[in-house]
mmCIF file of C-alpha atoms and ligand atoms in Angstrom:
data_model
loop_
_atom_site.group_PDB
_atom_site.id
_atom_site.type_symbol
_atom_site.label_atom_id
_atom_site.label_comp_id
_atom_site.label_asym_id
_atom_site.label_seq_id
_atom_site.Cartn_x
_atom_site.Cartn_y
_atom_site.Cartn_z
ATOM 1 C CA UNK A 209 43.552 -51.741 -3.755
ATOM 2 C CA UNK A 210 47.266 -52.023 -3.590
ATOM 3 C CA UNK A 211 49.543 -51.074 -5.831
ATOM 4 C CA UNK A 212 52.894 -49.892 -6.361
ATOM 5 C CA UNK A 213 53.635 -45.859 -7.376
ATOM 6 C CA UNK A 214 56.494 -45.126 -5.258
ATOM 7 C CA UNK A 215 58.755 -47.867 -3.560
ATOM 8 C CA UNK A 216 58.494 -47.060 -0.210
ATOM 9 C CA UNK A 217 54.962 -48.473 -0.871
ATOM 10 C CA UNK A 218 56.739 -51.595 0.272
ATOM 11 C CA UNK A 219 58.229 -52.248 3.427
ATOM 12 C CA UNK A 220 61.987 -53.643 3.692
ATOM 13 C CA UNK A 221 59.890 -56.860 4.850
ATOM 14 C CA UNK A 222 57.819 -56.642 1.730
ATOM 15 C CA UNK A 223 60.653 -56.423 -0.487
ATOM 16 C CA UNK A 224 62.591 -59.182 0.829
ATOM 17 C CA UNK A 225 59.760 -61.768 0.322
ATOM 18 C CA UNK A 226 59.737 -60.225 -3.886
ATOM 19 C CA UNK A 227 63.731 -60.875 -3.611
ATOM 20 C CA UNK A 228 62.942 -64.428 -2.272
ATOM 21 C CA UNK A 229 60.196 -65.324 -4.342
ATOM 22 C CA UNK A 230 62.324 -63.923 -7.724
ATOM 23 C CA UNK A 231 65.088 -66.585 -6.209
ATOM 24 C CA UNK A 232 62.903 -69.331 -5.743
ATOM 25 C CA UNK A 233 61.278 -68.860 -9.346
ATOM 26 C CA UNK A 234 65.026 -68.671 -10.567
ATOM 27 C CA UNK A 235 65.461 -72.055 -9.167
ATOM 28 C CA UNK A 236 61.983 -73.576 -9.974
ATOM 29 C CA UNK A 237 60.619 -71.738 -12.719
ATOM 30 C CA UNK A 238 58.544 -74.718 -13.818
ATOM 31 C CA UNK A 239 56.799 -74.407 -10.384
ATOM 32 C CA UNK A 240 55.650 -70.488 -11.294
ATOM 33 C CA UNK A 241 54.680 -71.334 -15.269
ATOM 34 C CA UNK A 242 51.083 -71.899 -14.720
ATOM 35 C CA UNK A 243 50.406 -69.528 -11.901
ATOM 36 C CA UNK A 244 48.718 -66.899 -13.698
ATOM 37 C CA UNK A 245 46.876 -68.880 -16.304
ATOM 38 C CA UNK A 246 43.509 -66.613 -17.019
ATOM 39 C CA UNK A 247 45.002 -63.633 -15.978
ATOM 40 C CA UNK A 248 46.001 -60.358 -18.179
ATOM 41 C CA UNK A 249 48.129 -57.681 -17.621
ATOM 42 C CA UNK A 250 47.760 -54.269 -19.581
ATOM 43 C CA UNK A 251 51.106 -52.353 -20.395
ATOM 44 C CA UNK A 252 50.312 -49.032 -20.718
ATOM 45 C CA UNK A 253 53.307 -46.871 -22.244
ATOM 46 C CA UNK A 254 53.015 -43.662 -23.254
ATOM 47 C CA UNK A 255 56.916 -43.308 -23.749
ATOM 48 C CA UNK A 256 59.408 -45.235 -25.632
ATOM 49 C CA UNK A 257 60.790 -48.650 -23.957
ATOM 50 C CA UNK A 258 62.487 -51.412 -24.746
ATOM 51 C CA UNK A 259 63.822 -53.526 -21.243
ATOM 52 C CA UNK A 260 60.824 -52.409 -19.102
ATOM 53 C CA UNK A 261 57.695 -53.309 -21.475
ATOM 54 C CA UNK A 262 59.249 -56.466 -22.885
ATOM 55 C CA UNK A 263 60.179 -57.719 -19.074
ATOM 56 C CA UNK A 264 56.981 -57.136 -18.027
ATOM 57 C CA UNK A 265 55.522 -59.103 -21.038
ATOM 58 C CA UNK A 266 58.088 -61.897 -20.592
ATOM 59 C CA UNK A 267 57.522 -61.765 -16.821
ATOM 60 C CA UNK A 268 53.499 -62.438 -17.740
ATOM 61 C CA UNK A 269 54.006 -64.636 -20.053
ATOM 62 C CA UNK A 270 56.305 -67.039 -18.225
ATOM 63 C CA UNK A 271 53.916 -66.990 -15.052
ATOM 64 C CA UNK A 272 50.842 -68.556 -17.855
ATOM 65 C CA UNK A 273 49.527 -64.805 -18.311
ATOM 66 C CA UNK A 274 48.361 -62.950 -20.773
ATOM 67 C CA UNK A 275 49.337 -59.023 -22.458
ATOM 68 C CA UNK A 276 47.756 -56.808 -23.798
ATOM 69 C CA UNK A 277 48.499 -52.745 -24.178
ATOM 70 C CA UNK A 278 50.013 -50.629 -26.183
ATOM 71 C CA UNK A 279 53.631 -48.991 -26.677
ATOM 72 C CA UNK A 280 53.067 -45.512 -27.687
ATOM 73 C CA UNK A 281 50.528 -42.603 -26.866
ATOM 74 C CA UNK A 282 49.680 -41.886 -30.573
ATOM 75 C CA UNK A 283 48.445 -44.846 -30.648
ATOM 76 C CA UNK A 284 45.711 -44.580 -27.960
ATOM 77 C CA UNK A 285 42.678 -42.793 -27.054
ATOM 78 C CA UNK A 286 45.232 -40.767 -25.694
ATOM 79 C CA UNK A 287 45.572 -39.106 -28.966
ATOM 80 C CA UNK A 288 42.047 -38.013 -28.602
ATOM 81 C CA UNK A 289 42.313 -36.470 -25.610
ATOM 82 C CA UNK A 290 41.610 -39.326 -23.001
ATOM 83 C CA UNK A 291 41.974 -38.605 -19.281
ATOM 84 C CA UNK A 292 44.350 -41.082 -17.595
ATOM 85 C CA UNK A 293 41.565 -41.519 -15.293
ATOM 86 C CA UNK A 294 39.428 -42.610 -17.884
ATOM 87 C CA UNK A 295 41.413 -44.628 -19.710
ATOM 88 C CA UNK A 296 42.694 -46.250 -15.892
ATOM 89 C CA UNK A 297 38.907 -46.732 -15.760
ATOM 90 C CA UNK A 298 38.407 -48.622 -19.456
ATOM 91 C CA UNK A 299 41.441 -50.898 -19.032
ATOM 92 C CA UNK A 300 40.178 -52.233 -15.239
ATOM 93 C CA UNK A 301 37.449 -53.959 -17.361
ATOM 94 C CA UNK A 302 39.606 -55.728 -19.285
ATOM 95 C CA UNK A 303 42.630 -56.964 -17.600
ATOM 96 C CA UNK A 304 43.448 -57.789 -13.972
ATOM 97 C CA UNK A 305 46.756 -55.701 -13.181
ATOM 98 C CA UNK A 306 48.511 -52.697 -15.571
ATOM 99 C CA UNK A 307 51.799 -51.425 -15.837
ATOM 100 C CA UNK A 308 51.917 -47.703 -16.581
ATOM 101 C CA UNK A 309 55.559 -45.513 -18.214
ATOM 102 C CA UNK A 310 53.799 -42.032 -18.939
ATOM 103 C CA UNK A 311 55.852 -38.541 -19.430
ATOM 104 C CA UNK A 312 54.124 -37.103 -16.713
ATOM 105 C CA UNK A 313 54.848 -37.438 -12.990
ATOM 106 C CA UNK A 314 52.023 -38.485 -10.782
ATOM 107 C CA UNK A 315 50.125 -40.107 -13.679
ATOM 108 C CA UNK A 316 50.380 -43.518 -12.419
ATOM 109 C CA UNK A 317 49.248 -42.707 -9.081
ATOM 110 C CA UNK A 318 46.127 -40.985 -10.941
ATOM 111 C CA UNK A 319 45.873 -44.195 -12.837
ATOM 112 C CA UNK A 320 45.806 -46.165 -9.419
ATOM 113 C CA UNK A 321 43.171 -43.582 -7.715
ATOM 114 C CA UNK A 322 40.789 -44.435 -10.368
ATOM 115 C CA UNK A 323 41.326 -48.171 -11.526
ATOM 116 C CA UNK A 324 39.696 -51.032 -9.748
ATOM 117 C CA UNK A 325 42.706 -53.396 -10.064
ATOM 118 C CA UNK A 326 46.157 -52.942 -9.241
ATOM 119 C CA UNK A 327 48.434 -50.582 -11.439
ATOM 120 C CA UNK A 328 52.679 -50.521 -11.417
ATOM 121 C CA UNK A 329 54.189 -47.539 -11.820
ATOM 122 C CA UNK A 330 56.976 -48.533 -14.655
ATOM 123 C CA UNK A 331 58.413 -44.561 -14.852
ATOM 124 C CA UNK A 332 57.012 -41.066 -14.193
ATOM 125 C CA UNK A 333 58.515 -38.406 -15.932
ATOM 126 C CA UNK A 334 61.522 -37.243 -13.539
ATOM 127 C CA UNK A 335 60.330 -38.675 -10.957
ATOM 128 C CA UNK A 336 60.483 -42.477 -10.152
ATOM 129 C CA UNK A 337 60.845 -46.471 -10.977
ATOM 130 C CA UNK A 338 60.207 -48.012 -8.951
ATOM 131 C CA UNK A 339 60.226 -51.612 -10.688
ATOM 132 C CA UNK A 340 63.619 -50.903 -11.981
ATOM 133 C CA UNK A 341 64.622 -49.964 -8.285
ATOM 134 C CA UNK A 342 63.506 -54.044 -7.401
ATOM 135 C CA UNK A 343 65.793 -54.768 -10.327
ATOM 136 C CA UNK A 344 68.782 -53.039 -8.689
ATOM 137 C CA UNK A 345 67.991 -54.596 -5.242
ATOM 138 C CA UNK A 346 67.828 -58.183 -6.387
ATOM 139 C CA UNK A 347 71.259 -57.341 -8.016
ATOM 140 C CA UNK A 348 72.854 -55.831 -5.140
ATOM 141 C CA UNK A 349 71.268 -59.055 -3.025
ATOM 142 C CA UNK A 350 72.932 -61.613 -5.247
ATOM 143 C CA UNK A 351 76.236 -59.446 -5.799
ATOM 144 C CA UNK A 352 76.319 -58.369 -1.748
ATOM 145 C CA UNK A 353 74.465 -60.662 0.191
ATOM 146 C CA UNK A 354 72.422 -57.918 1.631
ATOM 147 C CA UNK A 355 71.913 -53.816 1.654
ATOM 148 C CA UNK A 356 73.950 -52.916 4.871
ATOM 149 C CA UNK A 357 76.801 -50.790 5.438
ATOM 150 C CA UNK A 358 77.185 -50.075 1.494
ATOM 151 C CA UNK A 359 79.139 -47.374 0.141
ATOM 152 C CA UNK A 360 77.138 -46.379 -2.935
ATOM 153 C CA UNK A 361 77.941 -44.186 -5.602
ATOM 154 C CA UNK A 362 75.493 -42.674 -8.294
ATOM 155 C CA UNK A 363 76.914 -41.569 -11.353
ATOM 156 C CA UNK A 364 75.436 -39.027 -14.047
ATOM 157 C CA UNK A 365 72.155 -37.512 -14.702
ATOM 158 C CA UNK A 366 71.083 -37.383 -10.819
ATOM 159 C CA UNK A 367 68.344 -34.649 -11.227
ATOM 160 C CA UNK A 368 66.390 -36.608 -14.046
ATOM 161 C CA UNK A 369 67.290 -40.072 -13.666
ATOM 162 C CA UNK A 370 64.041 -41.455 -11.956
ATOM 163 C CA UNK A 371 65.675 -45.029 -11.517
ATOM 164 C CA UNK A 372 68.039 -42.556 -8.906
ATOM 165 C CA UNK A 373 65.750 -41.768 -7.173
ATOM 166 C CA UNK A 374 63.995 -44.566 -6.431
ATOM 167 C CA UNK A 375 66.970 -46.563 -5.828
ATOM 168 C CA UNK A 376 68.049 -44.208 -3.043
ATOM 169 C CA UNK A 377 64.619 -43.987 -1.274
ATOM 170 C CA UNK A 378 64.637 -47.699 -0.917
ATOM 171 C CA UNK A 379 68.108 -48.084 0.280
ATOM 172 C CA UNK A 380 67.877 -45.288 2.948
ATOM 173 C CA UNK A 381 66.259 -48.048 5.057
ATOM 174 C CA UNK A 382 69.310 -50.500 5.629
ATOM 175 C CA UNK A 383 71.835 -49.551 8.431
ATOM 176 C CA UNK A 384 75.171 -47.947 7.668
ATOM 177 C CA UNK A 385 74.277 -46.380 4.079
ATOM 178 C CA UNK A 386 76.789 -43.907 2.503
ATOM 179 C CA UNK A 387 76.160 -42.163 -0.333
ATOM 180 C CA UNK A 388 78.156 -40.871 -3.233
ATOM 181 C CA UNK A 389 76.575 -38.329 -5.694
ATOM 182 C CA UNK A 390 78.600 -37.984 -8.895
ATOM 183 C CA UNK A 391 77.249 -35.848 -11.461
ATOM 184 C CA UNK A 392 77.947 -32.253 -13.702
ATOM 185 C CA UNK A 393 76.443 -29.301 -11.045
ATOM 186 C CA UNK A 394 73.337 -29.188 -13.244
ATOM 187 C CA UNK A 395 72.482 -32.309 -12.801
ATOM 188 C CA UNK A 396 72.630 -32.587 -9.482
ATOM 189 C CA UNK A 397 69.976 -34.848 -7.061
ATOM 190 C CA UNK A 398 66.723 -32.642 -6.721
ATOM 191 C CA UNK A 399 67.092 -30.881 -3.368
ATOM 192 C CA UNK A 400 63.678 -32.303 -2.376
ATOM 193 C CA UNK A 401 65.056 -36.059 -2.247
ATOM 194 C CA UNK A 402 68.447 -34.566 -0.587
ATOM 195 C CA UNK A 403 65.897 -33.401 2.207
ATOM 196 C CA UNK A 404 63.258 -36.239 2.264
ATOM 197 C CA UNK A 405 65.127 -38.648 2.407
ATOM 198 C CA UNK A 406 68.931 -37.868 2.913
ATOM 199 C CA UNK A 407 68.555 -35.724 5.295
ATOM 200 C CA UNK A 408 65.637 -36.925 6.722
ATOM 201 C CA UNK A 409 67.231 -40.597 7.922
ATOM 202 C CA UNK A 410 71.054 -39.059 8.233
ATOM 203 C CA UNK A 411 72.352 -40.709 6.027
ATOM 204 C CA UNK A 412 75.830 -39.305 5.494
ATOM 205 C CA UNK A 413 76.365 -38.092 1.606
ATOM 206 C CA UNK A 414 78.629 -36.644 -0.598
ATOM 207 C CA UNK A 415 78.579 -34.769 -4.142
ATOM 208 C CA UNK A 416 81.256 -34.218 -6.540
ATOM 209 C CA UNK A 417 81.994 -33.688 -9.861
ATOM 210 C CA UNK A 418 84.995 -36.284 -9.650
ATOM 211 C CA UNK A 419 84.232 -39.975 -10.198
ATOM 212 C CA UNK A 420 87.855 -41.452 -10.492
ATOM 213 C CA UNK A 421 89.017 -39.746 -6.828
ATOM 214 C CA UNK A 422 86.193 -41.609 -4.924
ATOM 215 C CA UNK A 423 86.486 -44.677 -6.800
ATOM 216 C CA UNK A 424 88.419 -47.175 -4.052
ATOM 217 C CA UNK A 425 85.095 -45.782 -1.815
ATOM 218 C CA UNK A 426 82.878 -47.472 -3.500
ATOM 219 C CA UNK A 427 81.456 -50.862 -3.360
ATOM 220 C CA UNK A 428 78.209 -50.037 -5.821
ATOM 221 C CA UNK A 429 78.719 -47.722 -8.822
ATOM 222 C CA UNK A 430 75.276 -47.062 -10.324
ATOM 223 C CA UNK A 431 75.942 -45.211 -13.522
ATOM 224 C CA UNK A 432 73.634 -43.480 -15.519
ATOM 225 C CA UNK A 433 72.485 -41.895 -18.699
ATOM 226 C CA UNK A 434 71.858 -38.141 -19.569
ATOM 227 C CA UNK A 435 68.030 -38.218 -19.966
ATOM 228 C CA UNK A 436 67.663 -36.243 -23.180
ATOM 229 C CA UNK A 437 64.375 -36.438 -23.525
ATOM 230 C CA UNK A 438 63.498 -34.094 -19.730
ATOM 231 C CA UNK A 439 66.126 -31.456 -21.232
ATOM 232 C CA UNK A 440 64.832 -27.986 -22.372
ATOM 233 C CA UNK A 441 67.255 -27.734 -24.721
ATOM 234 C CA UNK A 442 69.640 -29.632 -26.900
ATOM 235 C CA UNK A 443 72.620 -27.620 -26.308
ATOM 236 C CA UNK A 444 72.209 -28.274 -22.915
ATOM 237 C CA UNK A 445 72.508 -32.094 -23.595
ATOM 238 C CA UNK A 446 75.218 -31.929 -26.087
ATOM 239 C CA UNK A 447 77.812 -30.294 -23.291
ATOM 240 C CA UNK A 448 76.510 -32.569 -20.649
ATOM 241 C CA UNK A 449 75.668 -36.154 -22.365
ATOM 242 C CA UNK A 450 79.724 -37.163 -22.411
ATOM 243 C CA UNK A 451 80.473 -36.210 -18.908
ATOM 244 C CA UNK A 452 81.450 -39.322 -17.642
ATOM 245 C CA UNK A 453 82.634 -42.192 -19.657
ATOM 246 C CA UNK A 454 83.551 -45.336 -17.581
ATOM 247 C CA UNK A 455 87.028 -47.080 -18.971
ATOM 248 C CA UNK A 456 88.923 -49.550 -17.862
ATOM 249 C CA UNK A 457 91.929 -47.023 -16.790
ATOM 250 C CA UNK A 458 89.059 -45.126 -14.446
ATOM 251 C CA UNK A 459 88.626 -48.618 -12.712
ATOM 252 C CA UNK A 460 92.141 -49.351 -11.837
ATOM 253 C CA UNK A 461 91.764 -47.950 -8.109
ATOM 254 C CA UNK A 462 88.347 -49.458 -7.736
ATOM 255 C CA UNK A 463 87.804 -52.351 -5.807
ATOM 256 C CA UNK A 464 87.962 -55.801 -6.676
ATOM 257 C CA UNK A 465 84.466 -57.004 -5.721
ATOM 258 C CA UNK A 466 83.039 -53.234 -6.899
ATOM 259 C CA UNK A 467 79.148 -54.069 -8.366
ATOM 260 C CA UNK A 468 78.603 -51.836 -11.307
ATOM 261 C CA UNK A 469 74.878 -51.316 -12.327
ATOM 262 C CA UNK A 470 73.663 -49.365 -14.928
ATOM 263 C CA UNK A 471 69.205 -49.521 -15.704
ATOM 264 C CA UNK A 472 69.853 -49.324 -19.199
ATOM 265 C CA UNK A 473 69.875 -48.442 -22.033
ATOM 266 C CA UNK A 474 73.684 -47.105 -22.251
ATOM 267 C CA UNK A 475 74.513 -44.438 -24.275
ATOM 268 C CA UNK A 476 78.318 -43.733 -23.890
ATOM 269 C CA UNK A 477 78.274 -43.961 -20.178
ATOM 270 C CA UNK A 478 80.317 -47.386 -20.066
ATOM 271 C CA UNK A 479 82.431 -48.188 -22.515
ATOM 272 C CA UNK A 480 81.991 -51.483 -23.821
ATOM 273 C CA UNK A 481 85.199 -52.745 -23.054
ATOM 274 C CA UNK A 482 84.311 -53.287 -19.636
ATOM 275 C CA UNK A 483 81.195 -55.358 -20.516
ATOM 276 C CA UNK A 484 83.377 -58.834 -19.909
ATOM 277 C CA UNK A 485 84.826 -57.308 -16.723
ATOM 278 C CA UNK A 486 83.436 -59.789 -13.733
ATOM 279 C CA UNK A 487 82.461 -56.562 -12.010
ATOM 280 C CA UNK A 488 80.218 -55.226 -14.797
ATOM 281 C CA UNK A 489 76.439 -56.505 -13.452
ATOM 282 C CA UNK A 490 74.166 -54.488 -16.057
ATOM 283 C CA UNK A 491 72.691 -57.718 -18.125
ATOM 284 C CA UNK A 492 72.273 -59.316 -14.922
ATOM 285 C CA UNK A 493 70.283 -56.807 -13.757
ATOM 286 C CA UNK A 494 68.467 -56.794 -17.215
ATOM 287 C CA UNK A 495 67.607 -60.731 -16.361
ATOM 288 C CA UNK A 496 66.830 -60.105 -12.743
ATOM 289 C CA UNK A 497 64.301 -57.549 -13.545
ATOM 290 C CA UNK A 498 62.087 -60.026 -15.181
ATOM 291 C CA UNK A 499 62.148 -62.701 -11.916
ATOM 292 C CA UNK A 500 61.241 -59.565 -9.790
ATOM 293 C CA UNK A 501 58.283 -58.371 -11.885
ATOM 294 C CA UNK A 502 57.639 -62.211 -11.929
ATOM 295 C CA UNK A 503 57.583 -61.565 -7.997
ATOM 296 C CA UNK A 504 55.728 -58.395 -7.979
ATOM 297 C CA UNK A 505 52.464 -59.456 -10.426
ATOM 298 C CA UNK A 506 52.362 -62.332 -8.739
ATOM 299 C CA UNK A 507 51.994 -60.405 -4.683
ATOM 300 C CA UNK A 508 49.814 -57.867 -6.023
ATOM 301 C CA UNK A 509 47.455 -60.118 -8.034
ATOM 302 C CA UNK A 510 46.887 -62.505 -4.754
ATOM 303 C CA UNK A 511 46.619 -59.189 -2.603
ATOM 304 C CA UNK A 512 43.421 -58.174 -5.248
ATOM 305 C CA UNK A 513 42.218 -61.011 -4.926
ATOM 306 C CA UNK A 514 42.709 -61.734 -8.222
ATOM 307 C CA UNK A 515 44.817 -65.501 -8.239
HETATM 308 C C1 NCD B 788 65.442 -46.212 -17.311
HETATM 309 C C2 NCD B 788 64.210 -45.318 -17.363
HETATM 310 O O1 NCD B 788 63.328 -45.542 -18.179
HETATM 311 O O2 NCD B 788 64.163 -44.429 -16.517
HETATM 312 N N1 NCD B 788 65.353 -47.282 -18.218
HETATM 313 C C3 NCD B 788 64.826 -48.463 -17.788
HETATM 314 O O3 NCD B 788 63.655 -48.571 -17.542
HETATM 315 N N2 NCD B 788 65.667 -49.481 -17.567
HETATM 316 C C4 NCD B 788 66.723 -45.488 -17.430
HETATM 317 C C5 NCD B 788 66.908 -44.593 -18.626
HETATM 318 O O4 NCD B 788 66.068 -44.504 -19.511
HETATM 319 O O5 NCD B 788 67.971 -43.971 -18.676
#
């Protein structure tokens, strides 16, 4: 049964027909509406979300689906002490595809080991996203025209920020990748993606504590939150939540056609003036996200068997 967990589950070939199908339902969507008439997806969260859940629902909805799920663990049989195994088990006899956030890293891949349809991994712990990665690269598509020879910096919480990770596993594929790691030195990228995939493809990198001095480098700036909730300890947060605010003064050396993405949600990363800023693609991405999970139910549904 295929699924996706990590997303180098998908070949670049793979994800360019999701980027092509998300731009063909953005020009047609009355073409897609019925597609999934019959069919129900489960959203499984056990942790807090707002774009990721609702996208998925919308995403279901507009392809003639149906949702069900629920939104926080308490409100489960994980409360009771259900494996995710189990439950994986119980929810393949009621819906045809699930999307699973959990706290824990690996759990969707447990969830996929033991379900009999196909399960989404929509955040593990730490670890990765990889539906908000096809987010990012339908962005960068539309803003770049394509994922070579991109100068890419990452900005913020680089050791917890899953939607990092991701991102940089699936953009170590395209030719003539350089990447820029921007973030306080405890919260830098966990060595074991520096090795597996950094170092692994040579892909020529950089960290620094000092966003405005590589700003005319870059032509992506992917800036994230500090992820409170993986911290041991609040004091910890506190010194490190504010270390990078984007202004409009830090963009004065940037360039002009700079992307800048951010997953969501923003904290104080970017201030809001720069929201109207041409260069500022964050509710883009918020929109694009939906066409791509559009893309994604709809290629793993047909792989199952299942439309
Ligand atoms: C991200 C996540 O959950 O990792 N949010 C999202 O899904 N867009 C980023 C974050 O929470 O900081």
């Amino acid at each position: 049964m295929r699924s996706l967990i990590d997303i180098l589950d998908f070949s670049p070939e793979e994800l360019q027909e999701l980027i092509d199908t998300a731009n063909d339902i953005i020009e047609h969507p009355a073409f897609y509406s019925d597609k999934c008439r019959g069919r129900k997806l489960a959203t499984l969260f056990y942790e807090p979300s707002t774009r990721t859940r609702l996208s998925f629902e919308a995403a279901m909805y507009e392809l003639g689906g149906n949702v069900l799920g629920f939104s926080e663990a308490n409100s489960s049989s994980a409360a009771k002490g259900e494996s995710v195994a189990d439950t994986a088990k119980t929810v393949s006899c009621y819906a045809d595809i699930i999307a699973m956030r959990h706290p824990k890293e690996g759990a969707p891949l447990v969830a996929a080991m033991n379900a009999s349809i196909p399960v989404i991994n929509a955040g593990d712990g730490g670890h990765n996203h990889p539906t908000q990665t096809l987010a990012d690269l339908l962005t960068i598509y539309r803003e770049k025209g394509g994922f070579e020879n991109l100068t890419v910096g990452f900005c913020g919480d680089l050791k917890f920020g899953r939607t990092v990770h991701s991102l940089i596993s699936a953009l170590s594929r395209y030719k003539g990748l350089k990447v820029v790691l921007i973030s306080p030195v405890e919260l830098k990228l966990p060595s074991y993606v520096k090795k597996e995939v950094l170092a692994a493809r040579s892909i020529p990198y950089i960290q620094t504590t000092d966003l405005e001095s590589i700003m005319p480098e870059l032509d992506i700036l992917y800036m994230t939150r500090v992820q409170r909730e993986r911290f041991f300890n609040e004091e910890d947060y506190l010194r490190l939540k504010d270390s990078y605010i984007l202004t409009p003064e830090k963009l004065k050396n940037a360039k002009q056609d700079l992307a800048i993405l951010h997953p969501l949600p923003r904290v104080n990363e970017i201030s809001v003036a720069i929201d109207d800023d041409p260069r500022a693609c964050y509710f883009k991405q918020v929109l694009y996200g939906k066409y791509m999970r559009m893309a994604l139910i709809l290629k793993l549904l047909k792989e199952a068997g299942r439309l």
